[in-house]
Structures are given as C-alpha cells and as structure tokens.
PDB file of C-alpha atoms in Angstrom:
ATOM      1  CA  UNK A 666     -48.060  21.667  27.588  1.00  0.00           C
ATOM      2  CA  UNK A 667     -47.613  17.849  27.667  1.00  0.00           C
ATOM      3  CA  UNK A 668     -49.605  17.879  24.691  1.00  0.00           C
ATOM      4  CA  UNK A 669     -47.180  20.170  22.806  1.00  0.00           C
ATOM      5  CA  UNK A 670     -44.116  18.509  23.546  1.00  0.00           C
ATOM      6  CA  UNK A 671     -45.488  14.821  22.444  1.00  0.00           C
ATOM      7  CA  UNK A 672     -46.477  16.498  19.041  1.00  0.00           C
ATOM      8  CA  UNK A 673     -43.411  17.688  18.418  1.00  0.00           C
ATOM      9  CA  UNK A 674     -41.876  14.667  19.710  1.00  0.00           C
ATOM     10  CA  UNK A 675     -43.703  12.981  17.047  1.00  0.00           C
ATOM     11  CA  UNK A 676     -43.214  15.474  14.460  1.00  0.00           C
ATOM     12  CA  UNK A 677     -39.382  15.103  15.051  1.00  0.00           C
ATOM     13  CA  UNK A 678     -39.330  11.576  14.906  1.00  0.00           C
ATOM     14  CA  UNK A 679     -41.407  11.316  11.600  1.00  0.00           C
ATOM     15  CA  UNK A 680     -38.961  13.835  10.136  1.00  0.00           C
ATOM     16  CA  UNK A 681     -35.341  12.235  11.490  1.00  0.00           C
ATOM     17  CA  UNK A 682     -36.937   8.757   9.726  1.00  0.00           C
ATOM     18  CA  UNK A 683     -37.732  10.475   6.400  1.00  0.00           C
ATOM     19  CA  UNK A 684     -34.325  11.285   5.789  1.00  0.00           C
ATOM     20  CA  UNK A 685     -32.888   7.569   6.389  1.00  0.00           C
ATOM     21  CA  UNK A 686     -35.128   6.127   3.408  1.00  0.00           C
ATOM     22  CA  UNK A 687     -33.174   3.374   2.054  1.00  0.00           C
ATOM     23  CA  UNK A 688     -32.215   4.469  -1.993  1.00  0.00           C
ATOM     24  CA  UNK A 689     -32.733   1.351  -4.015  1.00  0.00           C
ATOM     25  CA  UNK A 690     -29.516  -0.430  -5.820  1.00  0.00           C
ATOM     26  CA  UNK A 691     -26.899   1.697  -7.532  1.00  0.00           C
ATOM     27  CA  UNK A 692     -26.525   1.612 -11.132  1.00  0.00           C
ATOM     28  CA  UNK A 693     -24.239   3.050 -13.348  1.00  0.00           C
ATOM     29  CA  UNK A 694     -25.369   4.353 -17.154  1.00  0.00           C
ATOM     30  CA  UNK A 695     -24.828   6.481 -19.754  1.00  0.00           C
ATOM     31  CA  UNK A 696     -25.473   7.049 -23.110  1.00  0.00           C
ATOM     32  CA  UNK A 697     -24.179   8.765 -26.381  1.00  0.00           C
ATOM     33  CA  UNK A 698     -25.293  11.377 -28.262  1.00  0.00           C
ATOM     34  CA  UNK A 699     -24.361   9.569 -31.299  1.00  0.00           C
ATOM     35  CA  UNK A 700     -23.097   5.863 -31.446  1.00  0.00           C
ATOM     36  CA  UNK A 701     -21.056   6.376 -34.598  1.00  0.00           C
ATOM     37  CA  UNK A 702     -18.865   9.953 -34.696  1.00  0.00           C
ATOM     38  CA  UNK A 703     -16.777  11.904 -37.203  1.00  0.00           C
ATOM     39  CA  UNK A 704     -13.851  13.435 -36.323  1.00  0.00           C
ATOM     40  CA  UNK A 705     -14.024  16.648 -34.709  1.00  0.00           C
ATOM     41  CA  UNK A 706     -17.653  15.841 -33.819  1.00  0.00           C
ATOM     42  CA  UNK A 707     -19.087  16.721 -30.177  1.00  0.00           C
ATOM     43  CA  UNK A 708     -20.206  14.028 -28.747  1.00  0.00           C
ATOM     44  CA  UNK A 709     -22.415  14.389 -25.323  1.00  0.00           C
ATOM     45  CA  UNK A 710     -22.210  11.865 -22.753  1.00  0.00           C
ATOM     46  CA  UNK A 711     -25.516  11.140 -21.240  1.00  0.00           C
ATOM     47  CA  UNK A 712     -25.420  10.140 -17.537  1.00  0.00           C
ATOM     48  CA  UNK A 713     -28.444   8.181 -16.309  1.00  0.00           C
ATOM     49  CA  UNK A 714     -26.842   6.134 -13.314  1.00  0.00           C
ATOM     50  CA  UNK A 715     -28.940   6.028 -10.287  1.00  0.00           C
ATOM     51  CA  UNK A 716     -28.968   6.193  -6.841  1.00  0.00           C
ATOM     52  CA  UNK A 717     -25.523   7.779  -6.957  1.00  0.00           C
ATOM     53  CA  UNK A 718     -23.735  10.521  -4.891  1.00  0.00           C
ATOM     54  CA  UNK A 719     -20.675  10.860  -6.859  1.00  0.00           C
ATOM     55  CA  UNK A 720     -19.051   9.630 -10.272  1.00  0.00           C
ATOM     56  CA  UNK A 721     -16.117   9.620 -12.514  1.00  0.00           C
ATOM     57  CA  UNK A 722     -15.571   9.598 -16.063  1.00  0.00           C
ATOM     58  CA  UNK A 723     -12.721   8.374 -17.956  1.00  0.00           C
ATOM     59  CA  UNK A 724     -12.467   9.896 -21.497  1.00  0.00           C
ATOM     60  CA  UNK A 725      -9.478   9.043 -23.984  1.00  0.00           C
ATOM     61  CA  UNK A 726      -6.852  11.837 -23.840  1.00  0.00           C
ATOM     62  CA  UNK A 727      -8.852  13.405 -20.835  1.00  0.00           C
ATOM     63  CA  UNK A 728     -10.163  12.447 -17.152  1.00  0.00           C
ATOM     64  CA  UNK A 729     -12.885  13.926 -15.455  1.00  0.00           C
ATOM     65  CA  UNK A 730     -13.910  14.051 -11.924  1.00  0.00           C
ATOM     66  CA  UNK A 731     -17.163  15.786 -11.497  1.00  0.00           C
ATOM     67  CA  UNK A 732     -19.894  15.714  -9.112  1.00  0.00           C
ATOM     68  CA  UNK A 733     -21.583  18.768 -10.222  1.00  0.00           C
ATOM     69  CA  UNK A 734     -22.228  18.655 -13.838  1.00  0.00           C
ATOM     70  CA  UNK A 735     -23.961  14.928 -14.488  1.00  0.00           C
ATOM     71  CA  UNK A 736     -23.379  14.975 -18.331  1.00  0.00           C
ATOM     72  CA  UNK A 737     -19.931  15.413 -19.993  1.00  0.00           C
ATOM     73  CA  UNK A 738     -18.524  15.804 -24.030  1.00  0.00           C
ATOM     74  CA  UNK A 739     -15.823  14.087 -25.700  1.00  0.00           C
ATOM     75  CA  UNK A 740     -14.712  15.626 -29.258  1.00  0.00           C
ATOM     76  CA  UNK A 741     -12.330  12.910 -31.003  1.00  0.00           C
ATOM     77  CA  UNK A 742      -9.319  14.046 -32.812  1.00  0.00           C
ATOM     78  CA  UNK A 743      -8.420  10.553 -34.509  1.00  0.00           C
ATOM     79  CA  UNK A 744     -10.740   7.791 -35.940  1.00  0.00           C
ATOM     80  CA  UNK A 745     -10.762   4.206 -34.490  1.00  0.00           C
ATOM     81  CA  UNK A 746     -12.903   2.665 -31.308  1.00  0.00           C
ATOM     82  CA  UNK A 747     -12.817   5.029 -28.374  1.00  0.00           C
ATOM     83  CA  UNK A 748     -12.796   3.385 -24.814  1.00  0.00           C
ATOM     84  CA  UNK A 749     -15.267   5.846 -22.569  1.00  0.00           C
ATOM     85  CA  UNK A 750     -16.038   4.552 -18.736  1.00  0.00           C
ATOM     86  CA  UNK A 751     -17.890   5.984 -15.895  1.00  0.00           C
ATOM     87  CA  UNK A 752     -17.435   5.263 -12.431  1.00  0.00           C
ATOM     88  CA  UNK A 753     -20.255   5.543 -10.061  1.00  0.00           C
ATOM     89  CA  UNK A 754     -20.126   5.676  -6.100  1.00  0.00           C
ATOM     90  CA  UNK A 755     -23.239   4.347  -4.255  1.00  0.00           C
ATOM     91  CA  UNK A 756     -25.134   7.388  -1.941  1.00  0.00           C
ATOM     92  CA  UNK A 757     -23.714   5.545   0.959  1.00  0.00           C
ATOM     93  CA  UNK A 758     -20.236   5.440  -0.420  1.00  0.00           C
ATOM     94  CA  UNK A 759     -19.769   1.801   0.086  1.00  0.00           C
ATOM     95  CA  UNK A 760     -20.449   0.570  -2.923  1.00  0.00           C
ATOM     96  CA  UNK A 761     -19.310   1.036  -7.253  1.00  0.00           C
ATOM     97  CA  UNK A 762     -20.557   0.085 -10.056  1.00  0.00           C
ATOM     98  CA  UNK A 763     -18.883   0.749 -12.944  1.00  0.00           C
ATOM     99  CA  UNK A 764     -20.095   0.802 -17.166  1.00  0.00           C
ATOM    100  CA  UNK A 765     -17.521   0.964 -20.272  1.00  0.00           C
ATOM    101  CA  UNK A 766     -18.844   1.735 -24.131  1.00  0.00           C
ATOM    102  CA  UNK A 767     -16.378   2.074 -27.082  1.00  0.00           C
ATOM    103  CA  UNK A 768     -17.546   5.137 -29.534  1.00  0.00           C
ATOM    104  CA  UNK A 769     -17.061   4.571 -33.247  1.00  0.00           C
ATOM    105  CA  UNK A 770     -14.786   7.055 -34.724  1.00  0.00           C
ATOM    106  CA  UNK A 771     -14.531   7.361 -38.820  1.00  0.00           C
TER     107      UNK A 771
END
C-alpha cells in the first residue's frame, strides 16, 4: 500500500511540473497575403506570433479583438499606405510585444 501511494505521489508530481514548462520569449508576427493590394482586394492577415495567449489587431476603418480565430482579412476601399498592427499578450499576461506593417493600396 505504501508502495501505491509513493507512485502516485510521483506520478502527481511529474504531472503538476509538466504543466509549469517555461514558454520561451513572446513574439509578435504576421504576414500578408499580398504586400501590394488593389482596391476591393481581400487581403488575409497571417498571424505567426508565438508564445502568445491573446492578441489584438488594429485594421484601418475596423478593430478586432480576437482570441479565437488567429488569422484576420482586411479588404481596402481607398488606395494609399494602410497602417495594420497587432498586439500580442505574453501566455503569462505580463508581458506585449507589439508589430506594425503598412499595406500598399493602388
């Protein structure tokens, strides 16, 4: 019976330490679908941050806060240099890193 209760002693300690792994540094990314658009165009806005638990986009004439669906769209409805951002919280929560790109409109 001893022996039974040190196992899973053991087995509970190895598990509880698993799930405090230490993520490595946060980093926010994304990418576009296409670095030079036409109006009307959808554009898809590739999220590849990591180590994340949370972000938020900023998207001329829209804002987006969204921890469900990673990747977002932006269709432009004028030409000229389109400011995009995305926000990303560390898994933690103490921590942001944010990364701005400007989309090409003609």
């Amino acid at each position: 019976m001893k022996g039974f209760f040190l196992g899973l002693s053991i087995i509970a300690i190895i598990g509880f330490s698993a799930c405090n792994k230490k993520a490595g540094p946060l980093k926010a990314c994304f990418t576009f679908s296409k670095n030079t658009a036409k109006v009307n165009d959808t554009i898809y806005l590739l999220n590849c941050s990591e180590n994340y638990s949370k972000f938020k986009w900023s998207i001329p004439n829209a804002f987006s806060f969204d921890t469900i669906n990673k990747h977002n769209f932006y269709v432009p409805t004028s030409t000229g240099d389109k400011y995009i951002y995305l926000l990303a919280w560390s898994i933690d929560g103490t921590d942001t890193n944010g990364v701005a790109k400007i989309l090409t409109v003609k």
